[in-house]
Amino acid sequence: MSACDTCIVRNRAICSSLDNEELKALNAIGRRRTLEPGESLMWEGEDSVLVANVIDGVLKLSTGTEDGREQIVGVVYPSDFIGRPFGATSGHGVTALTESKVCVFSRRDFDAFAREHPGLEHKLLQRTLAELDRTRRWMLLLGRKSASEKLATFLLEMSERLVQRGCVDAPDQPLKTFALPFSRQQVADVLGLTIETVSRQFTRLKAEGIIDLPSRREVAIVDRDALMAEAG
C-alpha cells in the first residue's frame, strides 16, 4: 500500500485530480517528512528546490523586514500546497507551528510531472487563485481590522480550516470546539498584536458568552453569529 492510499487529505489536495496509476507515479517521486514545532522546511530567498502537500499540522509563511523583524504573511493547513513550482526562489520561509506531516517533492521532479498531467496543473491554478484571495483577506486582517476583529476572524478561520475531512466526500461543518494549534504568544505574533491584548480579547469574548475556554488551548464557539459580527 502506498502513502497515497492512506493519505487523509488525498481527496482535497491537489493530487485529487489524479487516477490510481498517476498517484502511484506521483508517490514514487515523493516522500513523507515530519516537522517538529519551530522546524523550517523552506527559507525566504533561497533556491526553490522543494514543494509539498501538508498532510497534518499547521505551518506559518513568513518574511523578514529590513530591520530584521519577522512578519507572518500566512498560515497553511492540512491539504494546502506550499512551495513555488516552476519558480526560481522561495518568496517566504515556511516553518512548522505544530508537529506537522508533509509530503515533499523535488521541485524539478514535480514540475516535470505536472507538465505531463494537465489535471494537476489545473488544480495548481485553482490553488494559486484561492491563495491570492486568502492573501487579500490577510492584508485586510492585518492592516485594517481592530484587535477584536482580528481575533474573531482568526477563531472563525480556525474552526473552518481545522476540520478533518478524511477521504470521504461530505459537506463540512465548522467545528464548534477545537484545540488551538498555537500558544497565546503565537496567536499574538500571527495577528500582529501583543500577548496582553490577545489575552484581554479572549477574556472579553468569554465574559460576553461568545466563546468558552475549557482549557488553555481549547476554544468553544458558543455564539457563532456574535463572533461573526465581532469579525466585522
mmCIF file of the C-alpha atoms, coordinates in Angstrom:
data_MODEL
# 
_entry.id   MODEL 
# 
loop_
_atom_site.group_PDB 
_atom_site.id 
_atom_site.type_symbol 
_atom_site.label_atom_id 
_atom_site.label_alt_id 
_atom_site.label_comp_id 
_atom_site.label_asym_id 
_atom_site.label_entity_id 
_atom_site.label_seq_id 
_atom_site.pdbx_PDB_ins_code 
_atom_site.Cartn_x 
_atom_site.Cartn_y 
_atom_site.Cartn_z 
_atom_site.occupancy 
_atom_site.B_iso_or_equiv 
_atom_site.pdbx_formal_charge 
_atom_site.auth_seq_id 
_atom_site.auth_comp_id 
_atom_site.auth_asym_id 
_atom_site.auth_atom_id 
_atom_site.pdbx_PDB_model_num 
ATOM 1   C CA . MET A 1 1   ? 0.000   0.000  0.000   1.00 0.00 ? 1   MET A CA 1 
ATOM 2   C CA . SER A 1 2   ? 1.423   3.377  -0.999  1.00 0.00 ? 2   SER A CA 1 
ATOM 3   C CA . ALA A 1 3   ? 1.417   6.515  1.113   1.00 0.00 ? 3   ALA A CA 1 
ATOM 4   C CA . CYS A 1 4   ? -1.243  7.929  -1.233  1.00 0.00 ? 4   CYS A CA 1 
ATOM 5   C CA . ASP A 1 5   ? -3.634  5.061  -0.404  1.00 0.00 ? 5   ASP A CA 1 
ATOM 6   C CA . THR A 1 6   ? -3.685  6.005  3.278   1.00 0.00 ? 6   THR A CA 1 
ATOM 7   C CA . CYS A 1 7   ? -3.411  9.799  2.906   1.00 0.00 ? 7   CYS A CA 1 
ATOM 8   C CA . ILE A 1 8   ? -6.157  11.539 4.902   1.00 0.00 ? 8   ILE A CA 1 
ATOM 9   C CA . VAL A 1 9   ? -6.111  14.620 2.638   1.00 0.00 ? 9   VAL A CA 1 
ATOM 10  C CA . ARG A 1 10  ? -5.979  12.754 -0.674  1.00 0.00 ? 10  ARG A CA 1 
ATOM 11  C CA . ASN A 1 11  ? -9.479  13.800 -1.783  1.00 0.00 ? 11  ASN A CA 1 
ATOM 12  C CA . ARG A 1 12  ? -8.950  17.516 -1.139  1.00 0.00 ? 12  ARG A CA 1 
ATOM 13  C CA . ALA A 1 13  ? -5.295  18.056 -2.017  1.00 0.00 ? 13  ALA A CA 1 
ATOM 14  C CA . ILE A 1 14  ? -4.059  18.950 -5.498  1.00 0.00 ? 14  ILE A CA 1 
ATOM 15  C CA . CYS A 1 15  ? -3.480  15.261 -6.266  1.00 0.00 ? 15  CYS A CA 1 
ATOM 16  C CA . SER A 1 16  ? -7.250  14.590 -6.102  1.00 0.00 ? 16  SER A CA 1 
ATOM 17  C CA . SER A 1 17  ? -7.316  15.096 -9.878  1.00 0.00 ? 17  SER A CA 1 
ATOM 18  C CA . LEU A 1 18  ? -5.150  12.003 -10.465 1.00 0.00 ? 18  LEU A CA 1 
ATOM 19  C CA . ASP A 1 19  ? -6.220  8.405  -11.070 1.00 0.00 ? 19  ASP A CA 1 
ATOM 20  C CA . ASN A 1 20  ? -4.671  5.427  -9.269  1.00 0.00 ? 20  ASN A CA 1 
ATOM 21  C CA . GLU A 1 21  ? -1.868  4.883  -11.785 1.00 0.00 ? 21  GLU A CA 1 
ATOM 22  C CA . GLU A 1 22  ? -0.976  8.563  -11.746 1.00 0.00 ? 22  GLU A CA 1 
ATOM 23  C CA . LEU A 1 23  ? -0.983  8.564  -7.952  1.00 0.00 ? 23  LEU A CA 1 
ATOM 24  C CA . LYS A 1 24  ? 1.479   5.674  -7.971  1.00 0.00 ? 24  LYS A CA 1 
ATOM 25  C CA . ALA A 1 25  ? 3.780   7.661  -10.242 1.00 0.00 ? 25  ALA A CA 1 
ATOM 26  C CA . LEU A 1 26  ? 3.471   10.734 -8.020  1.00 0.00 ? 26  LEU A CA 1 
ATOM 27  C CA . ASN A 1 27  ? 4.068   8.645  -4.898  1.00 0.00 ? 27  ASN A CA 1 
ATOM 28  C CA . ALA A 1 28  ? 7.294   7.352  -6.445  1.00 0.00 ? 28  ALA A CA 1 
ATOM 29  C CA . ILE A 1 29  ? 8.838   10.839 -6.551  1.00 0.00 ? 29  ILE A CA 1 
ATOM 30  C CA . GLY A 1 30  ? 7.605   11.995 -3.128  1.00 0.00 ? 30  GLY A CA 1 
ATOM 31  C CA . ARG A 1 31  ? 8.498   11.232 0.460   1.00 0.00 ? 31  ARG A CA 1 
ATOM 32  C CA . ARG A 1 32  ? 6.844   11.778 3.824   1.00 0.00 ? 32  ARG A CA 1 
ATOM 33  C CA . ARG A 1 33  ? 8.508   14.043 6.342   1.00 0.00 ? 33  ARG A CA 1 
ATOM 34  C CA . THR A 1 34  ? 7.620   15.018 9.913   1.00 0.00 ? 34  THR A CA 1 
ATOM 35  C CA . LEU A 1 35  ? 8.485   18.505 11.151  1.00 0.00 ? 35  LEU A CA 1 
ATOM 36  C CA . GLU A 1 36  ? 8.814   19.436 14.799  1.00 0.00 ? 36  GLU A CA 1 
ATOM 37  C CA . PRO A 1 37  ? 7.426   22.789 16.031  1.00 0.00 ? 37  PRO A CA 1 
ATOM 38  C CA . GLY A 1 38  ? 9.855   25.522 15.017  1.00 0.00 ? 38  GLY A CA 1 
ATOM 39  C CA . GLU A 1 39  ? 11.484  23.428 12.280  1.00 0.00 ? 39  GLU A CA 1 
ATOM 40  C CA . SER A 1 40  ? 11.726  25.114 8.869   1.00 0.00 ? 40  SER A CA 1 
ATOM 41  C CA . LEU A 1 41  ? 11.014  23.467 5.539   1.00 0.00 ? 41  LEU A CA 1 
ATOM 42  C CA . MET A 1 42  ? 11.818  26.388 3.219   1.00 0.00 ? 42  MET A CA 1 
ATOM 43  C CA . TRP A 1 43  ? 13.760  29.619 3.591   1.00 0.00 ? 43  TRP A CA 1 
ATOM 44  C CA . GLU A 1 44  ? 12.979  33.003 2.089   1.00 0.00 ? 44  GLU A CA 1 
ATOM 45  C CA . GLY A 1 45  ? 15.152  33.982 -0.877  1.00 0.00 ? 45  GLY A CA 1 
ATOM 46  C CA . GLU A 1 46  ? 16.755  30.554 -1.302  1.00 0.00 ? 46  GLU A CA 1 
ATOM 47  C CA . ASP A 1 47  ? 16.550  28.394 -4.406  1.00 0.00 ? 47  ASP A CA 1 
ATOM 48  C CA . SER A 1 48  ? 13.122  26.787 -4.733  1.00 0.00 ? 48  SER A CA 1 
ATOM 49  C CA . VAL A 1 49  ? 14.131  23.140 -4.567  1.00 0.00 ? 49  VAL A CA 1 
ATOM 50  C CA . LEU A 1 50  ? 11.099  21.652 -2.792  1.00 0.00 ? 50  LEU A CA 1 
ATOM 51  C CA . VAL A 1 51  ? 7.303   21.730 -2.960  1.00 0.00 ? 51  VAL A CA 1 
ATOM 52  C CA . ALA A 1 52  ? 4.995   19.940 -0.557  1.00 0.00 ? 52  ALA A CA 1 
ATOM 53  C CA . ASN A 1 53  ? 1.460   18.939 0.368   1.00 0.00 ? 53  ASN A CA 1 
ATOM 54  C CA . VAL A 1 54  ? 0.521   19.472 4.009   1.00 0.00 ? 54  VAL A CA 1 
ATOM 55  C CA . ILE A 1 55  ? -0.951  16.267 5.440   1.00 0.00 ? 55  ILE A CA 1 
ATOM 56  C CA . ASP A 1 56  ? -1.283  17.244 9.092   1.00 0.00 ? 56  ASP A CA 1 
ATOM 57  C CA . GLY A 1 57  ? -0.380  20.193 11.291  1.00 0.00 ? 57  GLY A CA 1 
ATOM 58  C CA . VAL A 1 58  ? -0.191  23.960 10.848  1.00 0.00 ? 58  VAL A CA 1 
ATOM 59  C CA . LEU A 1 59  ? 2.709   25.942 9.370   1.00 0.00 ? 59  LEU A CA 1 
ATOM 60  C CA . LYS A 1 60  ? 3.440   29.648 9.011   1.00 0.00 ? 60  LYS A CA 1 
ATOM 61  C CA . LEU A 1 61  ? 4.614   31.604 5.990   1.00 0.00 ? 61  LEU A CA 1 
ATOM 62  C CA . SER A 1 62  ? 6.923   34.433 6.990   1.00 0.00 ? 62  SER A CA 1 
ATOM 63  C CA . THR A 1 63  ? 9.181   37.081 5.542   1.00 0.00 ? 63  THR A CA 1 
ATOM 64  C CA . GLY A 1 64  ? 11.842  39.299 7.065   1.00 0.00 ? 64  GLY A CA 1 
ATOM 65  C CA . THR A 1 65  ? 11.617  43.091 7.237   1.00 0.00 ? 65  THR A CA 1 
ATOM 66  C CA . GLU A 1 66  ? 14.558  45.411 6.565   1.00 0.00 ? 66  GLU A CA 1 
ATOM 67  C CA . ASP A 1 67  ? 15.128  45.936 10.286  1.00 0.00 ? 67  ASP A CA 1 
ATOM 68  C CA . GLY A 1 68  ? 15.346  42.196 10.933  1.00 0.00 ? 68  GLY A CA 1 
ATOM 69  C CA . ARG A 1 69  ? 11.860  41.549 12.246  1.00 0.00 ? 69  ARG A CA 1 
ATOM 70  C CA . GLU A 1 70  ? 9.735   38.615 11.149  1.00 0.00 ? 70  GLU A CA 1 
ATOM 71  C CA . GLN A 1 71  ? 6.338   39.247 9.545   1.00 0.00 ? 71  GLN A CA 1 
ATOM 72  C CA . ILE A 1 72  ? 3.969   36.294 9.317   1.00 0.00 ? 72  ILE A CA 1 
ATOM 73  C CA . VAL A 1 73  ? 2.193   36.597 5.971   1.00 0.00 ? 73  VAL A CA 1 
ATOM 74  C CA . GLY A 1 74  ? 0.009   33.498 6.111   1.00 0.00 ? 74  GLY A CA 1 
ATOM 75  C CA . VAL A 1 75  ? -0.842  30.183 7.723   1.00 0.00 ? 75  VAL A CA 1 
ATOM 76  C CA . VAL A 1 76  ? -1.210  26.841 5.939   1.00 0.00 ? 76  VAL A CA 1 
ATOM 77  C CA . TYR A 1 77  ? -3.316  23.865 6.991   1.00 0.00 ? 77  TYR A CA 1 
ATOM 78  C CA . PRO A 1 78  ? -3.831  20.199 6.035   1.00 0.00 ? 78  PRO A CA 1 
ATOM 79  C CA . SER A 1 79  ? -4.380  19.717 2.266   1.00 0.00 ? 79  SER A CA 1 
ATOM 80  C CA . ASP A 1 80  ? -2.700  23.058 1.440   1.00 0.00 ? 80  ASP A CA 1 
ATOM 81  C CA . PHE A 1 81  ? 0.113   23.130 -1.111  1.00 0.00 ? 81  PHE A CA 1 
ATOM 82  C CA . ILE A 1 82  ? 3.322   25.008 -0.345  1.00 0.00 ? 82  ILE A CA 1 
ATOM 83  C CA . GLY A 1 83  ? 6.312   25.940 -2.443  1.00 0.00 ? 83  GLY A CA 1 
ATOM 84  C CA . ARG A 1 84  ? 6.919   27.528 -5.823  1.00 0.00 ? 84  ARG A CA 1 
ATOM 85  C CA . PRO A 1 85  ? 6.522   25.107 -8.739  1.00 0.00 ? 85  PRO A CA 1 
ATOM 86  C CA . PHE A 1 86  ? 8.090   26.489 -11.915 1.00 0.00 ? 86  PHE A CA 1 
ATOM 87  C CA . GLY A 1 87  ? 9.773   29.175 -9.780  1.00 0.00 ? 87  GLY A CA 1 
ATOM 88  C CA . ALA A 1 88  ? 13.396  30.070 -9.137  1.00 0.00 ? 88  ALA A CA 1 
ATOM 89  C CA . THR A 1 89  ? 13.413  31.243 -5.500  1.00 0.00 ? 89  THR A CA 1 
ATOM 90  C CA . SER A 1 90  ? 11.201  30.921 -2.436  1.00 0.00 ? 90  SER A CA 1 
ATOM 91  C CA . GLY A 1 91  ? 9.238   34.083 -1.691  1.00 0.00 ? 91  GLY A CA 1 
ATOM 92  C CA . HIS A 1 92  ? 8.922   33.367 2.035   1.00 0.00 ? 92  HIS A CA 1 
ATOM 93  C CA . GLY A 1 93  ? 10.037  30.994 4.737   1.00 0.00 ? 93  GLY A CA 1 
ATOM 94  C CA . VAL A 1 94  ? 7.886   28.027 5.784   1.00 0.00 ? 94  VAL A CA 1 
ATOM 95  C CA . THR A 1 95  ? 8.103   26.892 9.412   1.00 0.00 ? 95  THR A CA 1 
ATOM 96  C CA . ALA A 1 96  ? 6.036   24.410 11.421  1.00 0.00 ? 96  ALA A CA 1 
ATOM 97  C CA . LEU A 1 97  ? 3.964   25.904 14.232  1.00 0.00 ? 97  LEU A CA 1 
ATOM 98  C CA . THR A 1 98  ? 2.865   22.459 15.411  1.00 0.00 ? 98  THR A CA 1 
ATOM 99  C CA . GLU A 1 99  ? 4.160   18.964 14.736  1.00 0.00 ? 99  GLU A CA 1 
ATOM 100 C CA . SER A 1 100 ? 3.417   18.624 11.045  1.00 0.00 ? 100 SER A CA 1 
ATOM 101 C CA . LYS A 1 101 ? 3.468   15.918 8.394   1.00 0.00 ? 101 LYS A CA 1 
ATOM 102 C CA . VAL A 1 102 ? 4.180   16.877 4.804   1.00 0.00 ? 102 VAL A CA 1 
ATOM 103 C CA . CYS A 1 103 ? 4.561   15.043 1.516   1.00 0.00 ? 103 CYS A CA 1 
ATOM 104 C CA . VAL A 1 104 ? 7.687   16.536 -0.058  1.00 0.00 ? 104 VAL A CA 1 
ATOM 105 C CA . PHE A 1 105 ? 8.719   16.561 -3.726  1.00 0.00 ? 105 PHE A CA 1 
ATOM 106 C CA . SER A 1 106 ? 11.763  17.784 -5.559  1.00 0.00 ? 106 SER A CA 1 
ATOM 107 C CA . ARG A 1 107 ? 10.552  20.863 -7.441  1.00 0.00 ? 107 ARG A CA 1 
ATOM 108 C CA . ARG A 1 108 ? 12.163  19.717 -10.685 1.00 0.00 ? 108 ARG A CA 1 
ATOM 109 C CA . ASP A 1 109 ? 10.557  16.259 -10.466 1.00 0.00 ? 109 ASP A CA 1 
ATOM 110 C CA . PHE A 1 110 ? 7.199   17.800 -9.578  1.00 0.00 ? 110 PHE A CA 1 
ATOM 111 C CA . ASP A 1 111 ? 7.421   20.347 -12.412 1.00 0.00 ? 111 ASP A CA 1 
ATOM 112 C CA . ALA A 1 112 ? 8.095   17.582 -14.933 1.00 0.00 ? 112 ALA A CA 1 
ATOM 113 C CA . PHE A 1 113 ? 5.205   15.504 -13.547 1.00 0.00 ? 113 PHE A CA 1 
ATOM 114 C CA . ALA A 1 114 ? 2.800   18.478 -13.649 1.00 0.00 ? 114 ALA A CA 1 
ATOM 115 C CA . ARG A 1 115 ? 3.632   19.225 -17.281 1.00 0.00 ? 115 ARG A CA 1 
ATOM 116 C CA . GLU A 1 116 ? 2.545   15.704 -18.194 1.00 0.00 ? 116 GLU A CA 1 
ATOM 117 C CA . HIS A 1 117 ? -0.711  15.868 -16.213 1.00 0.00 ? 117 HIS A CA 1 
ATOM 118 C CA . PRO A 1 118 ? -2.977  18.806 -17.195 1.00 0.00 ? 118 PRO A CA 1 
ATOM 119 C CA . GLY A 1 119 ? -5.465  17.969 -14.436 1.00 0.00 ? 119 GLY A CA 1 
ATOM 120 C CA . LEU A 1 120 ? -2.785  18.601 -11.829 1.00 0.00 ? 120 LEU A CA 1 
ATOM 121 C CA . GLU A 1 121 ? -1.788  21.875 -13.482 1.00 0.00 ? 121 GLU A CA 1 
ATOM 122 C CA . HIS A 1 122 ? -5.446  22.935 -13.382 1.00 0.00 ? 122 HIS A CA 1 
ATOM 123 C CA . LYS A 1 123 ? -5.588  22.177 -9.654  1.00 0.00 ? 123 LYS A CA 1 
ATOM 124 C CA . LEU A 1 124 ? -2.415  24.225 -9.157  1.00 0.00 ? 124 LEU A CA 1 
ATOM 125 C CA . LEU A 1 125 ? -4.053  27.178 -10.916 1.00 0.00 ? 125 LEU A CA 1 
ATOM 126 C CA . GLN A 1 126 ? -7.149  26.847 -8.724  1.00 0.00 ? 126 GLN A CA 1 
ATOM 127 C CA . ARG A 1 127 ? -4.995  26.748 -5.589  1.00 0.00 ? 127 ARG A CA 1 
ATOM 128 C CA . THR A 1 128 ? -2.985  29.770 -6.742  1.00 0.00 ? 128 THR A CA 1 
ATOM 129 C CA . LEU A 1 129 ? -6.144  31.827 -7.238  1.00 0.00 ? 129 LEU A CA 1 
ATOM 130 C CA . ALA A 1 130 ? -7.510  30.695 -3.862  1.00 0.00 ? 130 ALA A CA 1 
ATOM 131 C CA . GLU A 1 131 ? -4.217  31.650 -2.229  1.00 0.00 ? 131 GLU A CA 1 
ATOM 132 C CA . LEU A 1 132 ? -4.432  35.090 -3.859  1.00 0.00 ? 132 LEU A CA 1 
ATOM 133 C CA . ASP A 1 133 ? -7.889  35.568 -2.343  1.00 0.00 ? 133 ASP A CA 1 
ATOM 134 C CA . ARG A 1 134 ? -6.606  34.478 1.089   1.00 0.00 ? 134 ARG A CA 1 
ATOM 135 C CA . THR A 1 135 ? -3.668  36.883 0.797   1.00 0.00 ? 135 THR A CA 1 
ATOM 136 C CA . ARG A 1 136 ? -6.009  39.779 0.109   1.00 0.00 ? 136 ARG A CA 1 
ATOM 137 C CA . ARG A 1 137 ? -8.119  38.855 3.138   1.00 0.00 ? 137 ARG A CA 1 
ATOM 138 C CA . TRP A 1 138 ? -4.957  38.575 5.230   1.00 0.00 ? 138 TRP A CA 1 
ATOM 139 C CA . MET A 1 139 ? -3.877  42.072 4.163   1.00 0.00 ? 139 MET A CA 1 
ATOM 140 C CA . LEU A 1 140 ? -7.254  43.387 5.303   1.00 0.00 ? 140 LEU A CA 1 
ATOM 141 C CA . LEU A 1 141 ? -6.962  41.475 8.578   1.00 0.00 ? 141 LEU A CA 1 
ATOM 142 C CA . LEU A 1 142 ? -3.530  42.861 9.454   1.00 0.00 ? 142 LEU A CA 1 
ATOM 143 C CA . GLY A 1 143 ? -3.906  46.340 8.014   1.00 0.00 ? 143 GLY A CA 1 
ATOM 144 C CA . ARG A 1 144 ? -7.431  47.469 8.760   1.00 0.00 ? 144 ARG A CA 1 
ATOM 145 C CA . LYS A 1 145 ? -9.102  45.375 11.430  1.00 0.00 ? 145 LYS A CA 1 
ATOM 146 C CA . SER A 1 146 ? -9.149  46.141 15.135  1.00 0.00 ? 146 SER A CA 1 
ATOM 147 C CA . ALA A 1 147 ? -7.776  43.747 17.740  1.00 0.00 ? 147 ALA A CA 1 
ATOM 148 C CA . SER A 1 148 ? -11.239 42.298 18.473  1.00 0.00 ? 148 SER A CA 1 
ATOM 149 C CA . GLU A 1 149 ? -11.962 41.866 14.747  1.00 0.00 ? 149 GLU A CA 1 
ATOM 150 C CA . LYS A 1 150 ? -8.596  40.188 14.188  1.00 0.00 ? 150 LYS A CA 1 
ATOM 151 C CA . LEU A 1 151 ? -9.081  37.606 16.926  1.00 0.00 ? 151 LEU A CA 1 
ATOM 152 C CA . ALA A 1 152 ? -12.691 36.869 15.948  1.00 0.00 ? 152 ALA A CA 1 
ATOM 153 C CA . THR A 1 153 ? -11.695 36.392 12.292  1.00 0.00 ? 153 THR A CA 1 
ATOM 154 C CA . PHE A 1 154 ? -8.812  34.174 13.349  1.00 0.00 ? 154 PHE A CA 1 
ATOM 155 C CA . LEU A 1 155 ? -11.023 31.931 15.500  1.00 0.00 ? 155 LEU A CA 1 
ATOM 156 C CA . LEU A 1 156 ? -13.613 31.576 12.739  1.00 0.00 ? 156 LEU A CA 1 
ATOM 157 C CA . GLU A 1 157 ? -10.891 30.567 10.283  1.00 0.00 ? 157 GLU A CA 1 
ATOM 158 C CA . MET A 1 158 ? -9.531  28.006 12.753  1.00 0.00 ? 158 MET A CA 1 
ATOM 159 C CA . SER A 1 159 ? -12.981 26.451 13.155  1.00 0.00 ? 159 SER A CA 1 
ATOM 160 C CA . GLU A 1 160 ? -13.304 26.110 9.385   1.00 0.00 ? 160 GLU A CA 1 
ATOM 161 C CA . ARG A 1 161 ? -9.780  25.070 8.421   1.00 0.00 ? 161 ARG A CA 1 
ATOM 162 C CA . LEU A 1 162 ? -9.100  22.515 11.180  1.00 0.00 ? 162 LEU A CA 1 
ATOM 163 C CA . VAL A 1 163 ? -11.981 20.258 10.058  1.00 0.00 ? 163 VAL A CA 1 
ATOM 164 C CA . GLN A 1 164 ? -10.693 16.735 9.392   1.00 0.00 ? 164 GLN A CA 1 
ATOM 165 C CA . ARG A 1 165 ? -12.445 15.665 6.212   1.00 0.00 ? 165 ARG A CA 1 
ATOM 166 C CA . GLY A 1 166 ? -10.557 12.442 5.626   1.00 0.00 ? 166 GLY A CA 1 
ATOM 167 C CA . CYS A 1 167 ? -11.158 10.564 2.394   1.00 0.00 ? 167 CYS A CA 1 
ATOM 168 C CA . VAL A 1 168 ? -14.952 10.710 2.295   1.00 0.00 ? 168 VAL A CA 1 
ATOM 169 C CA . ASP A 1 169 ? -16.627 13.479 0.336   1.00 0.00 ? 169 ASP A CA 1 
ATOM 170 C CA . ALA A 1 170 ? -19.232 15.098 2.578   1.00 0.00 ? 170 ALA A CA 1 
ATOM 171 C CA . PRO A 1 171 ? -20.367 18.598 3.482   1.00 0.00 ? 171 PRO A CA 1 
ATOM 172 C CA . ASP A 1 172 ? -18.013 20.081 6.055   1.00 0.00 ? 172 ASP A CA 1 
ATOM 173 C CA . GLN A 1 173 ? -19.373 21.893 9.069   1.00 0.00 ? 173 GLN A CA 1 
ATOM 174 C CA . PRO A 1 174 ? -17.196 24.333 11.017  1.00 0.00 ? 174 PRO A CA 1 
ATOM 175 C CA . LEU A 1 175 ? -16.036 22.992 14.346  1.00 0.00 ? 175 LEU A CA 1 
ATOM 176 C CA . LYS A 1 176 ? -17.801 24.270 17.440  1.00 0.00 ? 176 LYS A CA 1 
ATOM 177 C CA . THR A 1 177 ? -14.959 23.189 19.723  1.00 0.00 ? 177 THR A CA 1 
ATOM 178 C CA . PHE A 1 178 ? -11.319 22.832 18.718  1.00 0.00 ? 178 PHE A CA 1 
ATOM 179 C CA . ALA A 1 179 ? -7.823  22.891 20.133  1.00 0.00 ? 179 ALA A CA 1 
ATOM 180 C CA . LEU A 1 180 ? -5.800  25.902 19.021  1.00 0.00 ? 180 LEU A CA 1 
ATOM 181 C CA . PRO A 1 181 ? -2.511  24.800 17.450  1.00 0.00 ? 181 PRO A CA 1 
ATOM 182 C CA . PHE A 1 182 ? -0.943  27.997 18.803  1.00 0.00 ? 182 PHE A CA 1 
ATOM 183 C CA . SER A 1 183 ? 0.154   29.408 22.135  1.00 0.00 ? 183 SER A CA 1 
ATOM 184 C CA . ARG A 1 184 ? -1.192  32.832 23.101  1.00 0.00 ? 184 ARG A CA 1 
ATOM 185 C CA . GLN A 1 185 ? 2.173   34.308 22.127  1.00 0.00 ? 185 GLN A CA 1 
ATOM 186 C CA . GLN A 1 186 ? 1.975   32.677 18.688  1.00 0.00 ? 186 GLN A CA 1 
ATOM 187 C CA . VAL A 1 187 ? -1.560  33.996 18.203  1.00 0.00 ? 187 VAL A CA 1 
ATOM 188 C CA . ALA A 1 188 ? -0.233  37.461 19.038  1.00 0.00 ? 188 ALA A CA 1 
ATOM 189 C CA . ASP A 1 189 ? 2.650   37.068 16.578  1.00 0.00 ? 189 ASP A CA 1 
ATOM 190 C CA . VAL A 1 190 ? 0.343   35.888 13.784  1.00 0.00 ? 190 VAL A CA 1 
ATOM 191 C CA . LEU A 1 191 ? -2.100  38.756 14.298  1.00 0.00 ? 191 LEU A CA 1 
ATOM 192 C CA . GLY A 1 192 ? 0.447   41.494 14.911  1.00 0.00 ? 192 GLY A CA 1 
ATOM 193 C CA . LEU A 1 193 ? -0.765  42.084 18.473  1.00 0.00 ? 193 LEU A CA 1 
ATOM 194 C CA . THR A 1 194 ? 0.749   41.884 21.961  1.00 0.00 ? 194 THR A CA 1 
ATOM 195 C CA . ILE A 1 195 ? 0.098   38.842 24.114  1.00 0.00 ? 195 ILE A CA 1 
ATOM 196 C CA . GLU A 1 196 ? -1.606  41.111 26.661  1.00 0.00 ? 196 GLU A CA 1 
ATOM 197 C CA . THR A 1 197 ? -4.075  42.335 24.025  1.00 0.00 ? 197 THR A CA 1 
ATOM 198 C CA . VAL A 1 198 ? -4.809  38.780 22.871  1.00 0.00 ? 198 VAL A CA 1 
ATOM 199 C CA . SER A 1 199 ? -5.424  37.636 26.455  1.00 0.00 ? 199 SER A CA 1 
ATOM 200 C CA . ARG A 1 200 ? -7.769  40.587 27.110  1.00 0.00 ? 200 ARG A CA 1 
ATOM 201 C CA . GLN A 1 201 ? -9.771  39.814 23.963  1.00 0.00 ? 201 GLN A CA 1 
ATOM 202 C CA . PHE A 1 202 ? -10.094 36.132 24.881  1.00 0.00 ? 202 PHE A CA 1 
ATOM 203 C CA . THR A 1 203 ? -11.274 37.115 28.359  1.00 0.00 ? 203 THR A CA 1 
ATOM 204 C CA . ARG A 1 204 ? -13.801 39.607 26.978  1.00 0.00 ? 204 ARG A CA 1 
ATOM 205 C CA . LEU A 1 205 ? -15.245 37.178 24.413  1.00 0.00 ? 205 LEU A CA 1 
ATOM 206 C CA . LYS A 1 206 ? -15.669 34.595 27.156  1.00 0.00 ? 206 LYS A CA 1 
ATOM 207 C CA . ALA A 1 207 ? -17.262 37.104 29.568  1.00 0.00 ? 207 ALA A CA 1 
ATOM 208 C CA . GLU A 1 208 ? -19.766 38.104 26.879  1.00 0.00 ? 208 GLU A CA 1 
ATOM 209 C CA . GLY A 1 209 ? -20.748 34.478 26.272  1.00 0.00 ? 209 GLY A CA 1 
ATOM 210 C CA . ILE A 1 210 ? -19.469 34.416 22.695  1.00 0.00 ? 210 ILE A CA 1 
ATOM 211 C CA . ILE A 1 211 ? -16.840 31.733 23.320  1.00 0.00 ? 211 ILE A CA 1 
ATOM 212 C CA . ASP A 1 212 ? -15.854 29.422 26.145  1.00 0.00 ? 212 ASP A CA 1 
ATOM 213 C CA . LEU A 1 213 ? -12.324 28.391 27.108  1.00 0.00 ? 213 LEU A CA 1 
ATOM 214 C CA . PRO A 1 214 ? -12.474 24.880 28.600  1.00 0.00 ? 214 PRO A CA 1 
ATOM 215 C CA . SER A 1 215 ? -8.659  24.797 28.783  1.00 0.00 ? 215 SER A CA 1 
ATOM 216 C CA . ARG A 1 216 ? -5.655  26.937 27.866  1.00 0.00 ? 216 ARG A CA 1 
ATOM 217 C CA . ARG A 1 217 ? -5.627  25.775 24.236  1.00 0.00 ? 217 ARG A CA 1 
ATOM 218 C CA . GLU A 1 218 ? -9.255  24.667 23.755  1.00 0.00 ? 218 GLU A CA 1 
ATOM 219 C CA . VAL A 1 219 ? -11.836 27.070 22.330  1.00 0.00 ? 219 VAL A CA 1 
ATOM 220 C CA . ALA A 1 220 ? -15.602 26.511 22.138  1.00 0.00 ? 220 ALA A CA 1 
ATOM 221 C CA . ILE A 1 221 ? -17.662 28.839 19.948  1.00 0.00 ? 221 ILE A CA 1 
ATOM 222 C CA . VAL A 1 222 ? -20.892 29.429 21.859  1.00 0.00 ? 222 VAL A CA 1 
ATOM 223 C CA . ASP A 1 223 ? -22.478 32.106 19.635  1.00 0.00 ? 223 ASP A CA 1 
ATOM 224 C CA . ARG A 1 224 ? -21.155 31.926 16.059  1.00 0.00 ? 224 ARG A CA 1 
ATOM 225 C CA . ASP A 1 225 ? -23.367 34.778 14.835  1.00 0.00 ? 225 ASP A CA 1 
ATOM 226 C CA . ALA A 1 226 ? -21.989 37.069 17.531  1.00 0.00 ? 226 ALA A CA 1 
ATOM 227 C CA . LEU A 1 227 ? -18.429 36.005 16.699  1.00 0.00 ? 227 LEU A CA 1 
ATOM 228 C CA . MET A 1 228 ? -19.070 36.743 13.022  1.00 0.00 ? 228 MET A CA 1 
ATOM 229 C CA . ALA A 1 229 ? -20.377 40.177 13.994  1.00 0.00 ? 229 ALA A CA 1 
ATOM 230 C CA . GLU A 1 230 ? -17.189 40.733 16.019  1.00 0.00 ? 230 GLU A CA 1 
ATOM 231 C CA . ALA A 1 231 ? -15.154 39.814 12.923  1.00 0.00 ? 231 ALA A CA 1 
ATOM 232 C CA . GLY A 1 232 ? -16.806 42.634 11.010  1.00 0.00 ? 232 GLY A CA 1 
# 
